[in-house]
Amino acid sequence: MITRTHREHEARVAMISSIARSQEALAGILENIAEVSAHSDLTAKRLAENIRLLTGYQSVMTEMLTGIPRNRTKRGSPSSPWLAAGRIASHGTANQEQTTHLGG
């Protein structure tokens, strides 16, 4: 008698195998069209977008199967670093402080 846990495990293994085969297929497609896309910027852009979407779908499926979230790439402008007042010293000031602490 097959338990529910066993069936879930088999389904996860099948999905992971499917994702792996899909990655291999994408690699083969990339190898075959690399020469064509080198001659056409539009083709290269469309292919890059399609591959980005497929990779995103595969990432979501992998997250669902494993329960482990992947780090997502965030786009945008980073904010300025926040530094506590009095913690920033110029190079000369840092050398002076070090000399003072060393007794020089």
PDB file of N, CA and C in Angstrom:
ATOM      1  N   MET A   1       0.835  -1.177   0.000  1.00  0.00           N
ATOM      2  CA  MET A   1       0.000   0.000   0.000  1.00  0.00           C
ATOM      3  C   MET A   1       0.888   1.252   0.000  1.00  0.00           C
ATOM      4  N   ILE A   2       0.618   2.155  -0.926  1.00  0.00           N
ATOM      5  CA  ILE A   2       1.411   3.380  -1.059  1.00  0.00           C
ATOM      6  C   ILE A   2       0.785   4.465  -0.195  1.00  0.00           C
ATOM      7  N   THR A   3       1.610   5.060   0.638  1.00  0.00           N
ATOM      8  CA  THR A   3       1.115   6.104   1.521  1.00  0.00           C
ATOM      9  C   THR A   3       1.074   7.445   0.796  1.00  0.00           C
ATOM     10  N   ARG A   4       0.370   8.373   1.396  1.00  0.00           N
ATOM     11  CA  ARG A   4       0.275   9.719   0.826  1.00  0.00           C
ATOM     12  C   ARG A   4       1.651  10.373   0.770  1.00  0.00           C
ATOM     13  N   THR A   5       2.438  10.201   1.808  1.00  0.00           N
ATOM     14  CA  THR A   5       3.781  10.785   1.862  1.00  0.00           C
ATOM     15  C   THR A   5       4.644  10.235   0.724  1.00  0.00           C
ATOM     16  N   HIS A   6       4.513   8.949   0.471  1.00  0.00           N
ATOM     17  CA  HIS A   6       5.287   8.325  -0.609  1.00  0.00           C
ATOM     18  C   HIS A   6       4.872   8.900  -1.971  1.00  0.00           C
ATOM     19  N   ARG A   7       3.578   9.085  -2.179  1.00  0.00           N
ATOM     20  CA  ARG A   7       3.094   9.658  -3.446  1.00  0.00           C
ATOM     21  C   ARG A   7       3.573  11.100  -3.604  1.00  0.00           C
ATOM     22  N   GLU A   8       3.557  11.870  -2.512  1.00  0.00           N
ATOM     23  CA  GLU A   8       4.040  13.250  -2.566  1.00  0.00           C
ATOM     24  C   GLU A   8       5.528  13.287  -2.901  1.00  0.00           C
ATOM     25  N   HIS A   9       6.272  12.383  -2.305  1.00  0.00           N
ATOM     26  CA  HIS A   9       7.706  12.308  -2.580  1.00  0.00           C
ATOM     27  C   HIS A   9       7.957  11.981  -4.053  1.00  0.00           C
ATOM     28  N   GLU A  10       7.225  11.014  -4.581  1.00  0.00           N
ATOM     29  CA  GLU A  10       7.368  10.657  -6.001  1.00  0.00           C
ATOM     30  C   GLU A  10       7.011  11.838  -6.903  1.00  0.00           C
ATOM     31  N   ALA A  11       5.976  12.579  -6.550  1.00  0.00           N
ATOM     32  CA  ALA A  11       5.568  13.739  -7.350  1.00  0.00           C
ATOM     33  C   ALA A  11       6.646  14.813  -7.327  1.00  0.00           C
ATOM     34  N   ARG A  12       7.250  15.033  -6.167  1.00  0.00           N
ATOM     35  CA  ARG A  12       8.323  16.031  -6.064  1.00  0.00           C
ATOM     36  C   ARG A  12       9.529  15.621  -6.897  1.00  0.00           C
ATOM     37  N   VAL A  13       9.895  14.359  -6.827  1.00  0.00           N
ATOM     38  CA  VAL A  13      11.030  13.870  -7.611  1.00  0.00           C
ATOM     39  C   VAL A  13      10.743  14.028  -9.102  1.00  0.00           C
ATOM     40  N   ALA A  14       9.515  13.720  -9.514  1.00  0.00           N
ATOM     41  CA  ALA A  14       9.145  13.862 -10.926  1.00  0.00           C
ATOM     42  C   ALA A  14       9.220  15.325 -11.366  1.00  0.00           C
ATOM     43  N   MET A  15       8.756  16.236 -10.513  1.00  0.00           N
ATOM     44  CA  MET A  15       8.816  17.656 -10.856  1.00  0.00           C
ATOM     45  C   MET A  15      10.258  18.151 -10.940  1.00  0.00           C
ATOM     46  N   ILE A  16      11.081  17.737 -10.004  1.00  0.00           N
ATOM     47  CA  ILE A  16      12.479  18.157 -10.023  1.00  0.00           C
ATOM     48  C   ILE A  16      13.176  17.602 -11.268  1.00  0.00           C
ATOM     49  N   SER A  17      12.877  16.373 -11.628  1.00  0.00           N
ATOM     50  CA  SER A  17      13.438  15.799 -12.852  1.00  0.00           C
ATOM     51  C   SER A  17      12.982  16.576 -14.078  1.00  0.00           C
ATOM     52  N   SER A  18      11.744  16.989 -14.071  1.00  0.00           N
ATOM     53  CA  SER A  18      11.204  17.781 -15.174  1.00  0.00           C
ATOM     54  C   SER A  18      11.910  19.132 -15.288  1.00  0.00           C
ATOM     55  N   ILE A  19      12.144  19.768 -14.151  1.00  0.00           N
ATOM     56  CA  ILE A  19      12.849  21.060 -14.148  1.00  0.00           C
ATOM     57  C   ILE A  19      14.268  20.872 -14.667  1.00  0.00           C
ATOM     58  N   ALA A  20      14.919  19.804 -14.258  1.00  0.00           N
ATOM     59  CA  ALA A  20      16.283  19.536 -14.726  1.00  0.00           C
ATOM     60  C   ALA A  20      16.309  19.316 -16.235  1.00  0.00           C
ATOM     61  N   ARG A  21      15.354  18.554 -16.750  1.00  0.00           N
ATOM     62  CA  ARG A  21      15.284  18.343 -18.203  1.00  0.00           C
ATOM     63  C   ARG A  21      15.018  19.658 -18.930  1.00  0.00           C
ATOM     64  N   SER A  22      14.183  20.500 -18.341  1.00  0.00           N
ATOM     65  CA  SER A  22      13.886  21.794 -18.931  1.00  0.00           C
ATOM     66  C   SER A  22      15.141  22.665 -18.991  1.00  0.00           C
ATOM     67  N   GLN A  23      15.944  22.642 -17.936  1.00  0.00           N
ATOM     68  CA  GLN A  23      17.198  23.400 -17.928  1.00  0.00           C
ATOM     69  C   GLN A  23      18.145  22.898 -19.019  1.00  0.00           C
ATOM     70  N   GLU A  24      18.216  21.588 -19.184  1.00  0.00           N
ATOM     71  CA  GLU A  24      19.062  21.019 -20.237  1.00  0.00           C
ATOM     72  C   GLU A  24      18.561  21.446 -21.616  1.00  0.00           C
ATOM     73  N   ALA A  25      17.239  21.456 -21.789  1.00  0.00           N
ATOM     74  CA  ALA A  25      16.669  21.883 -23.070  1.00  0.00           C
ATOM     75  C   ALA A  25      16.981  23.354 -23.337  1.00  0.00           C
ATOM     76  N   LEU A  26      16.874  24.197 -22.310  1.00  0.00           N
ATOM     77  CA  LEU A  26      17.204  25.618 -22.476  1.00  0.00           C
ATOM     78  C   LEU A  26      18.671  25.800 -22.877  1.00  0.00           C
ATOM     79  N   ALA A  27      19.541  25.030 -22.265  1.00  0.00           N
ATOM     80  CA  ALA A  27      20.961  25.128 -22.610  1.00  0.00           C
ATOM     81  C   ALA A  27      21.181  24.739 -24.063  1.00  0.00           C
ATOM     82  N   GLY A  28      20.516  23.696 -24.510  1.00  0.00           N
ATOM     83  CA  GLY A  28      20.638  23.284 -25.909  1.00  0.00           C
ATOM     84  C   GLY A  28      20.104  24.341 -26.864  1.00  0.00           C
ATOM     85  N   ILE A  29      18.970  24.941 -26.514  1.00  0.00           N
ATOM     86  CA  ILE A  29      18.393  26.000 -27.345  1.00  0.00           C
ATOM     87  C   ILE A  29      19.359  27.179 -27.437  1.00  0.00           C
ATOM     88  N   LEU A  30      19.928  27.550 -26.323  1.00  0.00           N
ATOM     89  CA  LEU A  30      20.874  28.665 -26.315  1.00  0.00           C
ATOM     90  C   LEU A  30      22.075  28.391 -27.208  1.00  0.00           C
ATOM     91  N   GLU A  31      22.579  27.179 -27.152  1.00  0.00           N
ATOM     92  CA  GLU A  31      23.719  26.833 -28.003  1.00  0.00           C
ATOM     93  C   GLU A  31      23.350  26.914 -29.484  1.00  0.00           C
ATOM     94  N   ASN A  32      22.152  26.443 -29.823  1.00  0.00           N
ATOM     95  CA  ASN A  32      21.731  26.415 -31.223  1.00  0.00           C
ATOM     96  C   ASN A  32      21.426  27.794 -31.790  1.00  0.00           C
ATOM     97  N   ILE A  33      20.967  28.714 -30.974  1.00  0.00           N
ATOM     98  CA  ILE A  33      20.575  30.015 -31.515  1.00  0.00           C
ATOM     99  C   ILE A  33      21.575  31.120 -31.224  1.00  0.00           C
ATOM    100  N   ALA A  34      22.651  30.795 -30.569  1.00  0.00           N
ATOM    101  CA  ALA A  34      23.643  31.827 -30.241  1.00  0.00           C
ATOM    102  C   ALA A  34      24.164  32.509 -31.503  1.00  0.00           C
ATOM    103  N   GLU A  35      24.398  31.740 -32.528  1.00  0.00           N
ATOM    104  CA  GLU A  35      24.929  32.309 -33.765  1.00  0.00           C
ATOM    105  C   GLU A  35      23.904  33.217 -34.444  1.00  0.00           C
ATOM    106  N   VAL A  36      22.648  32.819 -34.450  1.00  0.00           N
ATOM    107  CA  VAL A  36      21.594  33.606 -35.083  1.00  0.00           C
ATOM    108  C   VAL A  36      21.383  34.918 -34.327  1.00  0.00           C
ATOM    109  N   SER A  37      21.339  34.854 -33.015  1.00  0.00           N
ATOM    110  CA  SER A  37      21.059  36.054 -32.238  1.00  0.00           C
ATOM    111  C   SER A  37      22.215  37.045 -32.276  1.00  0.00           C
ATOM    112  N   ALA A  38      23.400  36.586 -32.614  1.00  0.00           N
ATOM    113  CA  ALA A  38      24.539  37.498 -32.721  1.00  0.00           C
ATOM    114  C   ALA A  38      24.348  38.478 -33.878  1.00  0.00           C
ATOM    115  N   HIS A  39      23.517  38.108 -34.838  1.00  0.00           N
ATOM    116  CA  HIS A  39      23.289  38.959 -36.001  1.00  0.00           C
ATOM    117  C   HIS A  39      22.048  39.831 -35.868  1.00  0.00           C
ATOM    118  N   SER A  40      21.237  39.603 -34.854  1.00  0.00           N
ATOM    119  CA  SER A  40      19.996  40.356 -34.705  1.00  0.00           C
ATOM    120  C   SER A  40      19.787  40.745 -33.250  1.00  0.00           C
ATOM    121  N   ASP A  41      19.833  42.047 -32.985  1.00  0.00           N
ATOM    122  CA  ASP A  41      19.618  42.527 -31.620  1.00  0.00           C
ATOM    123  C   ASP A  41      18.188  42.246 -31.147  1.00  0.00           C
ATOM    124  N   LEU A  42      17.223  42.394 -32.040  1.00  0.00           N
ATOM    125  CA  LEU A  42      15.831  42.158 -31.665  1.00  0.00           C
ATOM    126  C   LEU A  42      15.630  40.702 -31.253  1.00  0.00           C
ATOM    127  N   THR A  43      16.174  39.787 -32.027  1.00  0.00           N
ATOM    128  CA  THR A  43      16.062  38.364 -31.690  1.00  0.00           C
ATOM    129  C   THR A  43      16.722  38.081 -30.354  1.00  0.00           C
ATOM    130  N   ALA A  44      17.883  38.644 -30.139  1.00  0.00           N
ATOM    131  CA  ALA A  44      18.600  38.426 -28.877  1.00  0.00           C
ATOM    132  C   ALA A  44      17.781  38.941 -27.701  1.00  0.00           C
ATOM    133  N   LYS A  45      17.159  40.114 -27.837  1.00  0.00           N
ATOM    134  CA  LYS A  45      16.359  40.677 -26.753  1.00  0.00           C
ATOM    135  C   LYS A  45      15.135  39.817 -26.451  1.00  0.00           C
ATOM    136  N   ARG A  46      14.460  39.354 -27.514  1.00  0.00           N
ATOM    137  CA  ARG A  46      13.285  38.504 -27.316  1.00  0.00           C
ATOM    138  C   ARG A  46      13.667  37.192 -26.648  1.00  0.00           C
ATOM    139  N   LEU A  47      14.762  36.607 -27.088  1.00  0.00           N
ATOM    140  CA  LEU A  47      15.210  35.352 -26.490  1.00  0.00           C
ATOM    141  C   LEU A  47      15.588  35.544 -25.032  1.00  0.00           C
ATOM    142  N   ALA A  48      16.267  36.621 -24.736  1.00  0.00           N
ATOM    143  CA  ALA A  48      16.658  36.891 -23.352  1.00  0.00           C
ATOM    144  C   ALA A  48      15.426  37.035 -22.470  1.00  0.00           C
ATOM    145  N   GLU A  49      14.399  37.721 -22.954  1.00  0.00           N
ATOM    146  CA  GLU A  49      13.175  37.897 -22.181  1.00  0.00           C
ATOM    147  C   GLU A  49      12.459  36.558 -21.980  1.00  0.00           C
ATOM    148  N   ASN A  50      12.376  35.756 -23.032  1.00  0.00           N
ATOM    149  CA  ASN A  50      11.728  34.441 -22.915  1.00  0.00           C
ATOM    150  C   ASN A  50      12.461  33.547 -21.929  1.00  0.00           C
ATOM    151  N   ILE A  51      13.763  33.567 -21.980  1.00  0.00           N
ATOM    152  CA  ILE A  51      14.553  32.740 -21.070  1.00  0.00           C
ATOM    153  C   ILE A  51      14.406  33.248 -19.642  1.00  0.00           C
ATOM    154  N   ARG A  52      14.353  34.568 -19.459  1.00  0.00           N
ATOM    155  CA  ARG A  52      14.144  35.131 -18.128  1.00  0.00           C
ATOM    156  C   ARG A  52      12.808  34.664 -17.561  1.00  0.00           C
ATOM    157  N   LEU A  53      11.760  34.672 -18.392  1.00  0.00           N
ATOM    158  CA  LEU A  53      10.441  34.218 -17.936  1.00  0.00           C
ATOM    159  C   LEU A  53      10.449  32.738 -17.587  1.00  0.00           C
ATOM    160  N   LEU A  54      11.041  31.915 -18.441  1.00  0.00           N
ATOM    161  CA  LEU A  54      11.103  30.481 -18.165  1.00  0.00           C
ATOM    162  C   LEU A  54      11.877  30.187 -16.883  1.00  0.00           C
ATOM    163  N   THR A  55      12.963  30.893 -16.691  1.00  0.00           N
ATOM    164  CA  THR A  55      13.753  30.708 -15.479  1.00  0.00           C
ATOM    165  C   THR A  55      12.948  31.109 -14.252  1.00  0.00           C
ATOM    166  N   GLY A  56      12.182  32.181 -14.372  1.00  0.00           N
ATOM    167  CA  GLY A  56      11.321  32.605 -13.267  1.00  0.00           C
ATOM    168  C   GLY A  56      10.278  31.551 -12.921  1.00  0.00           C
ATOM    169  N   TYR A  57       9.657  30.959 -13.950  1.00  0.00           N
ATOM    170  CA  TYR A  57       8.679  29.903 -13.713  1.00  0.00           C
ATOM    171  C   TYR A  57       9.331  28.713 -13.011  1.00  0.00           C
ATOM    172  N   GLN A  58      10.510  28.342 -13.476  1.00  0.00           N
ATOM    173  CA  GLN A  58      11.208  27.215 -12.870  1.00  0.00           C
ATOM    174  C   GLN A  58      11.586  27.513 -11.422  1.00  0.00           C
ATOM    175  N   SER A  59      11.969  28.746 -11.153  1.00  0.00           N
ATOM    176  CA  SER A  59      12.321  29.123  -9.782  1.00  0.00           C
ATOM    177  C   SER A  59      11.117  29.010  -8.860  1.00  0.00           C
ATOM    178  N   VAL A  60       9.969  29.467  -9.333  1.00  0.00           N
ATOM    179  CA  VAL A  60       8.753  29.391  -8.526  1.00  0.00           C
ATOM    180  C   VAL A  60       8.390  27.932  -8.256  1.00  0.00           C
ATOM    181  N   MET A  61       8.482  27.092  -9.280  1.00  0.00           N
ATOM    182  CA  MET A  61       8.183  25.674  -9.077  1.00  0.00           C
ATOM    183  C   MET A  61       9.149  25.049  -8.075  1.00  0.00           C
ATOM    184  N   THR A  62      10.421  25.393  -8.185  1.00  0.00           N
ATOM    185  CA  THR A  62      11.411  24.854  -7.259  1.00  0.00           C
ATOM    186  C   THR A  62      11.130  25.305  -5.834  1.00  0.00           C
ATOM    187  N   GLU A  63      10.763  26.580  -5.663  1.00  0.00           N
ATOM    188  CA  GLU A  63      10.418  27.080  -4.334  1.00  0.00           C
ATOM    189  C   GLU A  63       9.210  26.343  -3.765  1.00  0.00           C
ATOM    190  N   MET A  64       8.214  26.102  -4.611  1.00  0.00           N
ATOM    191  CA  MET A  64       7.018  25.403  -4.155  1.00  0.00           C
ATOM    192  C   MET A  64       7.356  23.977  -3.724  1.00  0.00           C
ATOM    193  N   LEU A  65       8.215  23.319  -4.465  1.00  0.00           N
ATOM    194  CA  LEU A  65       8.558  21.934  -4.151  1.00  0.00           C
ATOM    195  C   LEU A  65       9.411  21.809  -2.902  1.00  0.00           C
ATOM    196  N   THR A  66      10.373  22.697  -2.767  1.00  0.00           N
ATOM    197  CA  THR A  66      11.311  22.583  -1.655  1.00  0.00           C
ATOM    198  C   THR A  66      10.873  23.342  -0.417  1.00  0.00           C
ATOM    199  N   GLY A  67      10.062  24.377  -0.609  1.00  0.00           N
ATOM    200  CA  GLY A  67       9.672  25.217   0.504  1.00  0.00           C
ATOM    201  C   GLY A  67      10.767  26.186   0.913  1.00  0.00           C
ATOM    202  N   ILE A  68      11.805  26.274   0.100  1.00  0.00           N
ATOM    203  CA  ILE A  68      12.925  27.165   0.391  1.00  0.00           C
ATOM    204  C   ILE A  68      12.879  28.340  -0.574  1.00  0.00           C
ATOM    205  N   PRO A  69      12.668  29.558  -0.067  1.00  0.00           N
ATOM    206  CA  PRO A  69      12.628  30.720  -0.969  1.00  0.00           C
ATOM    207  C   PRO A  69      14.022  31.061  -1.485  1.00  0.00           C
ATOM    208  N   ARG A  70      14.085  31.434  -2.731  1.00  0.00           N
ATOM    209  CA  ARG A  70      15.346  31.858  -3.329  1.00  0.00           C
ATOM    210  C   ARG A  70      15.494  33.354  -3.148  1.00  0.00           C
ATOM    211  N   ASN A  71      16.715  33.808  -3.152  1.00  0.00           N
ATOM    212  CA  ASN A  71      16.949  35.250  -3.102  1.00  0.00           C
ATOM    213  C   ASN A  71      16.533  35.842  -4.437  1.00  0.00           C
ATOM    214  N   ARG A  72      15.710  36.821  -4.381  1.00  0.00           N
ATOM    215  CA  ARG A  72      15.231  37.455  -5.599  1.00  0.00           C
ATOM    216  C   ARG A  72      16.079  38.676  -5.915  1.00  0.00           C
ATOM    217  N   THR A  73      16.320  38.885  -7.198  1.00  0.00           N
ATOM    218  CA  THR A  73      17.050  40.061  -7.638  1.00  0.00           C
ATOM    219  C   THR A  73      16.120  41.254  -7.547  1.00  0.00           C
ATOM    220  N   LYS A  74      16.577  42.277  -6.899  1.00  0.00           N
ATOM    221  CA  LYS A  74      15.779  43.485  -6.767  1.00  0.00           C
ATOM    222  C   LYS A  74      16.360  44.546  -7.676  1.00  0.00           C
ATOM    223  N   ARG A  75      15.486  45.199  -8.407  1.00  0.00           N
ATOM    224  CA  ARG A  75      15.917  46.239  -9.328  1.00  0.00           C
ATOM    225  C   ARG A  75      15.540  47.593  -8.764  1.00  0.00           C
ATOM    226  N   GLY A  76      16.336  48.593  -9.098  1.00  0.00           N
ATOM    227  CA  GLY A  76      16.050  49.942  -8.640  1.00  0.00           C
ATOM    228  C   GLY A  76      17.324  50.615  -8.178  1.00  0.00           C
ATOM    229  N   SER A  77      17.162  51.764  -7.631  1.00  0.00           N
ATOM    230  CA  SER A  77      18.312  52.521  -7.143  1.00  0.00           C
ATOM    231  C   SER A  77      18.488  52.271  -5.651  1.00  0.00           C
ATOM    232  N   PRO A  78      19.680  51.882  -5.252  1.00  0.00           N
ATOM    233  CA  PRO A  78      19.893  51.663  -3.823  1.00  0.00           C
ATOM    234  C   PRO A  78      19.893  52.993  -3.073  1.00  0.00           C
ATOM    235  N   SER A  79      19.498  52.947  -1.831  1.00  0.00           N
ATOM    236  CA  SER A  79      19.515  54.160  -1.022  1.00  0.00           C
ATOM    237  C   SER A  79      20.926  54.391  -0.495  1.00  0.00           C
ATOM    238  N   SER A  80      21.144  55.590   0.028  1.00  0.00           N
ATOM    239  CA  SER A  80      22.446  55.915   0.605  1.00  0.00           C
ATOM    240  C   SER A  80      22.635  55.104   1.882  1.00  0.00           C
ATOM    241  N   PRO A  81      23.864  54.756   2.204  1.00  0.00           N
ATOM    242  CA  PRO A  81      24.084  54.015   3.451  1.00  0.00           C
ATOM    243  C   PRO A  81      23.777  54.900   4.649  1.00  0.00           C
ATOM    244  N   TRP A  82      23.231  54.324   5.687  1.00  0.00           N
ATOM    245  CA  TRP A  82      22.936  55.060   6.896  1.00  0.00           C
ATOM    246  C   TRP A  82      24.099  54.847   7.856  1.00  0.00           C
ATOM    247  N   LEU A  83      24.683  55.909   8.271  1.00  0.00           N
ATOM    248  CA  LEU A  83      25.814  55.834   9.185  1.00  0.00           C
ATOM    249  C   LEU A  83      25.529  56.710  10.393  1.00  0.00           C
ATOM    250  N   ALA A  84      25.860  56.225  11.559  1.00  0.00           N
ATOM    251  CA  ALA A  84      25.640  56.971  12.790  1.00  0.00           C
ATOM    252  C   ALA A  84      26.548  58.184  12.826  1.00  0.00           C
ATOM    253  N   ALA A  85      26.029  59.281  13.337  1.00  0.00           N
ATOM    254  CA  ALA A  85      26.815  60.514  13.439  1.00  0.00           C
ATOM    255  C   ALA A  85      28.033  60.256  14.323  1.00  0.00           C
ATOM    256  N   GLY A  86      29.168  60.791  13.929  1.00  0.00           N
ATOM    257  CA  GLY A  86      30.388  60.642  14.697  1.00  0.00           C
ATOM    258  C   GLY A  86      31.157  59.367  14.404  1.00  0.00           C
ATOM    259  N   ARG A  87      30.620  58.503  13.552  1.00  0.00           N
ATOM    260  CA  ARG A  87      31.289  57.243  13.233  1.00  0.00           C
ATOM    261  C   ARG A  87      32.147  57.346  11.979  1.00  0.00           C
ATOM    262  N   ILE A  88      31.985  58.420  11.232  1.00  0.00           N
ATOM    263  CA  ILE A  88      32.735  58.598   9.995  1.00  0.00           C
ATOM    264  C   ILE A  88      33.930  59.492  10.280  1.00  0.00           C
ATOM    265  N   ALA A  89      35.100  59.001   9.998  1.00  0.00           N
ATOM    266  CA  ALA A  89      36.317  59.795  10.204  1.00  0.00           C
ATOM    267  C   ALA A  89      37.097  59.801   8.905  1.00  0.00           C
ATOM    268  N   SER A  90      37.679  60.939   8.604  1.00  0.00           N
ATOM    269  CA  SER A  90      38.505  60.993   7.405  1.00  0.00           C
ATOM    270  C   SER A  90      39.769  60.190   7.667  1.00  0.00           C
ATOM    271  N   HIS A  91      40.500  59.903   6.615  1.00  0.00           N
ATOM    272  CA  HIS A  91      41.700  59.079   6.727  1.00  0.00           C
ATOM    273  C   HIS A  91      42.692  59.690   7.710  1.00  0.00           C
ATOM    274  N   GLY A  92      42.876  60.987   7.643  1.00  0.00           N
ATOM    275  CA  GLY A  92      43.816  61.664   8.537  1.00  0.00           C
ATOM    276  C   GLY A  92      43.374  61.587   9.995  1.00  0.00           C
ATOM    277  N   THR A  93      42.077  61.759  10.242  1.00  0.00           N
ATOM    278  CA  THR A  93      41.558  61.697  11.602  1.00  0.00           C
ATOM    279  C   THR A  93      41.729  60.299  12.176  1.00  0.00           C
ATOM    280  N   ALA A  94      41.506  59.290  11.361  1.00  0.00           N
ATOM    281  CA  ALA A  94      41.656  57.913  11.827  1.00  0.00           C
ATOM    282  C   ALA A  94      43.103  57.640  12.209  1.00  0.00           C
ATOM    283  N   ASN A  95      44.048  58.151  11.436  1.00  0.00           N
ATOM    284  CA  ASN A  95      45.460  57.960  11.765  1.00  0.00           C
ATOM    285  C   ASN A  95      45.812  58.679  13.053  1.00  0.00           C
ATOM    286  N   GLN A  96      45.252  59.876  13.254  1.00  0.00           N
ATOM    287  CA  GLN A  96      45.525  60.629  14.479  1.00  0.00           C
ATOM    288  C   GLN A  96      44.976  59.904  15.692  1.00  0.00           C
ATOM    289  N   GLU A  97      43.761  59.356  15.575  1.00  0.00           N
ATOM    290  CA  GLU A  97      43.168  58.633  16.688  1.00  0.00           C
ATOM    291  C   GLU A  97      43.978  57.389  17.017  1.00  0.00           C
ATOM    292  N   GLN A  98      44.447  56.699  16.004  1.00  0.00           N
ATOM    293  CA  GLN A  98      45.244  55.494  16.222  1.00  0.00           C
ATOM    294  C   GLN A  98      46.551  55.835  16.915  1.00  0.00           C
ATOM    295  N   THR A  99      47.188  56.921  16.496  1.00  0.00           N
ATOM    296  CA  THR A  99      48.452  57.348  17.103  1.00  0.00           C
ATOM    297  C   THR A  99      48.212  57.729  18.550  1.00  0.00           C
ATOM    298  N   THR A 100      47.109  58.404  18.849  1.00  0.00           N
ATOM    299  CA  THR A 100      46.783  58.820  20.205  1.00  0.00           C
ATOM    300  C   THR A 100      46.605  57.601  21.107  1.00  0.00           C
ATOM    301  N   HIS A 101      45.893  56.568  20.603  1.00  0.00           N
ATOM    302  CA  HIS A 101      45.653  55.365  21.383  1.00  0.00           C
ATOM    303  C   HIS A 101      46.917  54.554  21.596  1.00  0.00           C
ATOM    304  N   LEU A 102      47.855  54.652  20.690  1.00  0.00           N
ATOM    305  CA  LEU A 102      49.102  53.907  20.806  1.00  0.00           C
ATOM    306  C   LEU A 102      50.146  54.653  21.619  1.00  0.00           C
ATOM    307  N   GLY A 103      49.824  55.847  22.041  1.00  0.00           N
ATOM    308  CA  GLY A 103      50.740  56.619  22.879  1.00  0.00           C
ATOM    309  C   GLY A 103      51.762  57.396  22.097  1.00  0.00           C
ATOM    310  N   GLY A 104      51.456  57.739  20.854  1.00  0.00           N
ATOM    311  CA  GLY A 104      52.409  58.453  20.013  1.00  0.00           C
ATOM    312  C   GLY A 104      52.081  59.809  19.831  1.00  0.00           C
TER     313      GLY A 104
END
